[in-house]
Coordinates of C-alpha atoms in Angstrom, one line a residue:
X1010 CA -21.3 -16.1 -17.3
X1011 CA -19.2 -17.6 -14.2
X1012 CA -15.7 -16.5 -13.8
X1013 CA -13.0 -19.4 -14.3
X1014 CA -10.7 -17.3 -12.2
X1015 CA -10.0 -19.2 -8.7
X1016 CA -11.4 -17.7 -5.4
X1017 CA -8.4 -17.1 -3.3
X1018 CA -8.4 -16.8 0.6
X1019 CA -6.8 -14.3 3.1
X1020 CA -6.2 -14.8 6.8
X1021 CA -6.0 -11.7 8.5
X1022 CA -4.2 -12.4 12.3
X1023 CA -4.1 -9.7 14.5
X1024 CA -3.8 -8.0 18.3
X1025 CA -7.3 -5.9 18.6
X1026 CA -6.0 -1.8 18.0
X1027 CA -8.4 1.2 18.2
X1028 CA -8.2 3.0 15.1
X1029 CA -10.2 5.0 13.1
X1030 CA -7.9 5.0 9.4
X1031 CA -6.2 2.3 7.8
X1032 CA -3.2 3.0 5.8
X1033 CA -2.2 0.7 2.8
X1034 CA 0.8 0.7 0.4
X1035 CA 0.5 -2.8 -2.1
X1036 CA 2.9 -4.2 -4.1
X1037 CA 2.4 -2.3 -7.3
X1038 CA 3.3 0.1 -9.8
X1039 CA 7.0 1.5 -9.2
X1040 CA 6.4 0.1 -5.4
X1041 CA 6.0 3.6 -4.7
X1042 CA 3.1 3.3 -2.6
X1043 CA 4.8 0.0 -0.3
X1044 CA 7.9 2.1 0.1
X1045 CA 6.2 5.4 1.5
X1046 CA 4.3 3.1 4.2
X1047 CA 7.6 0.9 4.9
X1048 CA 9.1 4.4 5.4
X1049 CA 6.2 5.8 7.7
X1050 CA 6.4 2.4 9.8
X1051 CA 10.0 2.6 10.2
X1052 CA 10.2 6.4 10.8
X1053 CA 7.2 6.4 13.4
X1054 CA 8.3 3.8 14.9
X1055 CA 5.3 1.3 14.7
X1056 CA 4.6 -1.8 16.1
X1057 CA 3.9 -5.0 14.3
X1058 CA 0.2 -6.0 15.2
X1059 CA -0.3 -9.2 12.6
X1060 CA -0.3 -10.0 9.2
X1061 CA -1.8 -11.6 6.3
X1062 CA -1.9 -15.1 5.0
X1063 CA -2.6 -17.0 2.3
X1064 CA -2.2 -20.3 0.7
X1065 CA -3.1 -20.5 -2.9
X1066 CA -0.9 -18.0 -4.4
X1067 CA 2.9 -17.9 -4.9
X1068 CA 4.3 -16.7 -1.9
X1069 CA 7.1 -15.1 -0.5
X1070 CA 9.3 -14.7 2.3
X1071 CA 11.3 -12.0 3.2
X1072 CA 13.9 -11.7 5.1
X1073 CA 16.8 -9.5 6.8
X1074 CA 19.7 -10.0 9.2
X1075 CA 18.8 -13.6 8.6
X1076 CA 15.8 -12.7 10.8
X1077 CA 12.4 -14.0 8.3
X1078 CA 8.3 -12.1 8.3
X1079 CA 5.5 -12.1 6.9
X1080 CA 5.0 -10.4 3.3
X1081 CA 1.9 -8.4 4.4
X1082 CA 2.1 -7.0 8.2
X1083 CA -0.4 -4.6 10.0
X1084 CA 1.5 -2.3 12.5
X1085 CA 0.4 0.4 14.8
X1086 CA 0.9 2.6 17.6
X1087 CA -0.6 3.1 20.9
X1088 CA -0.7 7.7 20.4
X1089 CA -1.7 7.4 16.6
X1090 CA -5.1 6.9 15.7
X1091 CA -3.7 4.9 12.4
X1092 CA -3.3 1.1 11.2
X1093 CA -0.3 0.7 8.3
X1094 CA -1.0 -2.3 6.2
X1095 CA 2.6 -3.1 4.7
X1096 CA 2.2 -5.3 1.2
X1097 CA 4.8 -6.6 -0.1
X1098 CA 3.4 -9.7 -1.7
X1099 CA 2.2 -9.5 -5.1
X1100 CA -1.3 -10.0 -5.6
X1101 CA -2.6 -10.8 -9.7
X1102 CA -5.2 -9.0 -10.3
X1103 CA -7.8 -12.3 -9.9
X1104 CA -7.2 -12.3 -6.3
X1105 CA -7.8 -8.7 -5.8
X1106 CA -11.6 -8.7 -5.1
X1107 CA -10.6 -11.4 -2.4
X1108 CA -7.7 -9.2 -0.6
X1109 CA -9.9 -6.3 -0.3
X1110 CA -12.9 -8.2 1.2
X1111 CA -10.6 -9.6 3.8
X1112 CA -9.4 -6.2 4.5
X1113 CA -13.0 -5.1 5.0
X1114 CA -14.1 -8.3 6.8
X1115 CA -11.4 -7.1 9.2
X1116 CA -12.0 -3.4 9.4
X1117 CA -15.5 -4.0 9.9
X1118 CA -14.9 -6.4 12.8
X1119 CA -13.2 -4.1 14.2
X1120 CA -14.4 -0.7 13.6
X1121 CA -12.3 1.0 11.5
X1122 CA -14.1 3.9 9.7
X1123 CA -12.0 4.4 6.7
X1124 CA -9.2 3.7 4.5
X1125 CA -6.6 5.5 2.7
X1126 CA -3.9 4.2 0.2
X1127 CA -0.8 5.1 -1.3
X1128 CA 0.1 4.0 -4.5
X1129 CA 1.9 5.0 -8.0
X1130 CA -0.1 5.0 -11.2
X1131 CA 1.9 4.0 -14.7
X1132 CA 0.7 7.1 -16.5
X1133 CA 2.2 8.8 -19.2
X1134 CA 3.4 12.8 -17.8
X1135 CA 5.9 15.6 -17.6
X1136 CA 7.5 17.5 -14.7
X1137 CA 3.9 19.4 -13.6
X1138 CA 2.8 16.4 -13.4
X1139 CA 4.9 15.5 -10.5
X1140 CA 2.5 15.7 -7.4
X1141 CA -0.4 14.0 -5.5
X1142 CA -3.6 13.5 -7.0
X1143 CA -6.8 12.0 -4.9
X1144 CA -9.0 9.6 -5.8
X1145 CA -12.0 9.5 -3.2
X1146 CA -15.4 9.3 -2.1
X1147 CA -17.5 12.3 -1.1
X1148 CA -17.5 11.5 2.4
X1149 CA -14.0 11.2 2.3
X1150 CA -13.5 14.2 0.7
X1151 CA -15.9 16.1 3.4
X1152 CA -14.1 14.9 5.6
X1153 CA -10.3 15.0 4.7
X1154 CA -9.7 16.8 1.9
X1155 CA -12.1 20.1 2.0
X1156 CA -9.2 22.4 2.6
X1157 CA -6.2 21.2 1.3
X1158 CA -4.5 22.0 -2.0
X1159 CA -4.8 18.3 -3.7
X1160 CA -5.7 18.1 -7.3
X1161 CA -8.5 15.4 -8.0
X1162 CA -7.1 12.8 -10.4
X1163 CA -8.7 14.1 -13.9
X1164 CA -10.3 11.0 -15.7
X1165 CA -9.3 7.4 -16.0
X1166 CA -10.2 3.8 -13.5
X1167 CA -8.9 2.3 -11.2
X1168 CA -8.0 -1.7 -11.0
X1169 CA -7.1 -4.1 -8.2
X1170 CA -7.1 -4.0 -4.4
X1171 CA -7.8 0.0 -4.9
X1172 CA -10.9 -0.8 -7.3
X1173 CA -12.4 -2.5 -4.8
X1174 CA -11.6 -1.0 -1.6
X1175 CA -13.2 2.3 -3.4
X1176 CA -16.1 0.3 -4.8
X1177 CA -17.4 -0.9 -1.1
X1178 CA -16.7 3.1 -0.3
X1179 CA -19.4 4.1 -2.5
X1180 CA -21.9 2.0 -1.8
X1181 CA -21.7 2.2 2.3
X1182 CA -20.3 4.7 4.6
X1183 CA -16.8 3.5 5.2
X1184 CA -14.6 6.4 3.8
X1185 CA -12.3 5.8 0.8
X1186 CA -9.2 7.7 -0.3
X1187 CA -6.6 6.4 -2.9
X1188 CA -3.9 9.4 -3.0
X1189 CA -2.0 8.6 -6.7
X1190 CA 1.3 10.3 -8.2
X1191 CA 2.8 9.3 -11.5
X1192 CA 5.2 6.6 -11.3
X1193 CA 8.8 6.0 -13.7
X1194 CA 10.1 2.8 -14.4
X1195 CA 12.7 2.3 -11.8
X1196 CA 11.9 0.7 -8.7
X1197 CA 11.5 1.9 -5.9
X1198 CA 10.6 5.6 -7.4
X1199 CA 11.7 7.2 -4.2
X1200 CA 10.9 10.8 -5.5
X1201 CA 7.1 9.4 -6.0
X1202 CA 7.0 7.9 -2.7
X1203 CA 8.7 11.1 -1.1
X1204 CA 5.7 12.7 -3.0
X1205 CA 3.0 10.6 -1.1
X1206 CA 5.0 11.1 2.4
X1207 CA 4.0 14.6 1.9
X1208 CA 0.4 14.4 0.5
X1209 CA -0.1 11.8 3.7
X1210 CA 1.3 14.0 5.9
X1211 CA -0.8 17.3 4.9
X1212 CA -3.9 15.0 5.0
X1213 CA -3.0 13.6 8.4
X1214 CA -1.5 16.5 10.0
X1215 CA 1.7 14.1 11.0
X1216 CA 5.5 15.5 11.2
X1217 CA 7.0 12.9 9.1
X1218 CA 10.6 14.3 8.4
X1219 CA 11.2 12.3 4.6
X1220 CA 14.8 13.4 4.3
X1221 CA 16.1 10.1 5.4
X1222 CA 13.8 8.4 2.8
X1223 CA 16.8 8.8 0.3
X1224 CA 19.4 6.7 2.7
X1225 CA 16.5 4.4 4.0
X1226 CA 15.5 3.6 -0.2
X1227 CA 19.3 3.0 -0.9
X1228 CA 19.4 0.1 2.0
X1229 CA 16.1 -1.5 0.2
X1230 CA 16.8 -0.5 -3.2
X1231 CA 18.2 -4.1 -4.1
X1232 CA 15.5 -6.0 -2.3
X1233 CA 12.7 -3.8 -3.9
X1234 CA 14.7 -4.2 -7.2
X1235 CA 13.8 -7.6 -6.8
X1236 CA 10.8 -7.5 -6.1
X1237 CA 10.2 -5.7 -9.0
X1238 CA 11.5 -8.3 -11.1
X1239 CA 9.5 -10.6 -9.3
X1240 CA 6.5 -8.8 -10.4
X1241 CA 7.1 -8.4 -13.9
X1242 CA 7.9 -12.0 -14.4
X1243 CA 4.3 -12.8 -12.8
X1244 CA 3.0 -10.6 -14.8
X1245 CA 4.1 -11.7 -17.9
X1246 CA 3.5 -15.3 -16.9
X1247 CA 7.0 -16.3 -16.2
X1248 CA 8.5 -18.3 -13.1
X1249 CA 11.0 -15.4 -11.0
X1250 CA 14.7 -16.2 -10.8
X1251 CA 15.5 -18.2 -7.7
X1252 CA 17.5 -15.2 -6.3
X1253 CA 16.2 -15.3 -2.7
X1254 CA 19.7 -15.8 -1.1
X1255 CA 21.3 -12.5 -2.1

């Protein structure tokens, strides 16, 4: 039976960069993920490469200092052998399958051999629970993960850009990491995404120093608050509050 669920399009737009990994943090659960890659652009001092487009969903536009960008920006730098892909536009879970395949379009293009992603997952747990789980394929794991002290993530599935960024990872050679931590309700969960800086950094072998994470999350707290917001009116099928001029 044919899906009634629209196909949506994604632009990608974009200076060539030699790279081997690219890093994602979406718009999703507790924004944990989106803030830990926001953090790592802004503490390495990336560059802004391009972005991504598209015209048949609700958009946004953020802005600061009166100074507007994009709402999903790729950003790099010339020493690192990393891409960040910085989300910060919701994407329902219809348009998913189409994000990721633009991603992959893209990475294939251009030669990128794998993928890793941050993100929070909405799970129920107590204070042991408070650390970095992996998701990922074997080569992946081969490759990345063989001696480092990350739990795999016990049982469950994953939905959404992840689902499908993992599913092309199984079925070809492109390795696939989704690195998870349990999530609260407040947004941004800056101790989750302090949690991912970490796991990131052991992975990588990067000297990310996350102390500032806590002043850098209080100057976005009330933009990410919104977003938030934004998020769970969409989900819940309601229009968002016009409260873009804040």
């Amino acid at each position: 039976m044919a899906s009634d669920a629209p196909e949506v399009s994604f632009e990608i737009t974009a200076e060539p960069a030699r790279a081997s990994t690219l890093l994602c943090g979406f718009s999703r659960f507790g924004l944990a993920g989106l803030t830990a890659v926001d953090y790592l652009v802004d503490h390495l001092e990336m560059d802004p490469i391009g972005h991504v487009t598209t015209s048949e969903l609700p958009t946004i536009t953020p802005f600061e200092n009166g100074v507007p960008r994009h709402h999903t920006r790729l950003f790099t730098r010339s020493d690192l052998d990393i891409l960040v892909l910085v989300n910060e536009l919701f994407v329902p879970q219809f348009a998913a399958d189409d994000l990721a395949k633009a991603i992959l379009a893209w990475t294939d293009e251009h030669g990128i051999e794998e993928a890793a992603v941050l993100s929070g997952v909405p799970v129920a747990h107590g204070p042991d629970d408070h650390r970095v789980f992996y998701v990922a394929t074997e080569d992946y794991k081969t490759s990345r993960l063989r001696d480092l002290q990350i739990p795999a993530m016990g049982n469950g599935f994953l939905d959404g850009v992840n689902a499908s960024l993992l599913a092309r990872g199984m079925d070809t050679d492109f390795r696939t990491g989704i690195f998870l931590t349990p999530v609260h309700a407040q947004a941004p969960d800056v101790d989750a995404a302090l949690r991912l800086i970490d796991g990131f950094e052991a992975v990588y072998g990067l000297d990310v120093d996350s102390g500032p994470l806590e002043a850098f999350a209080q100057e976005v707290q009330q933009y990410y608050q919104e977003l938030a917001n934004r998020l769970e009116n969409v989900e819940r099928g309601q229009m968002p509050e016009d409260r873009m001029y804040m």
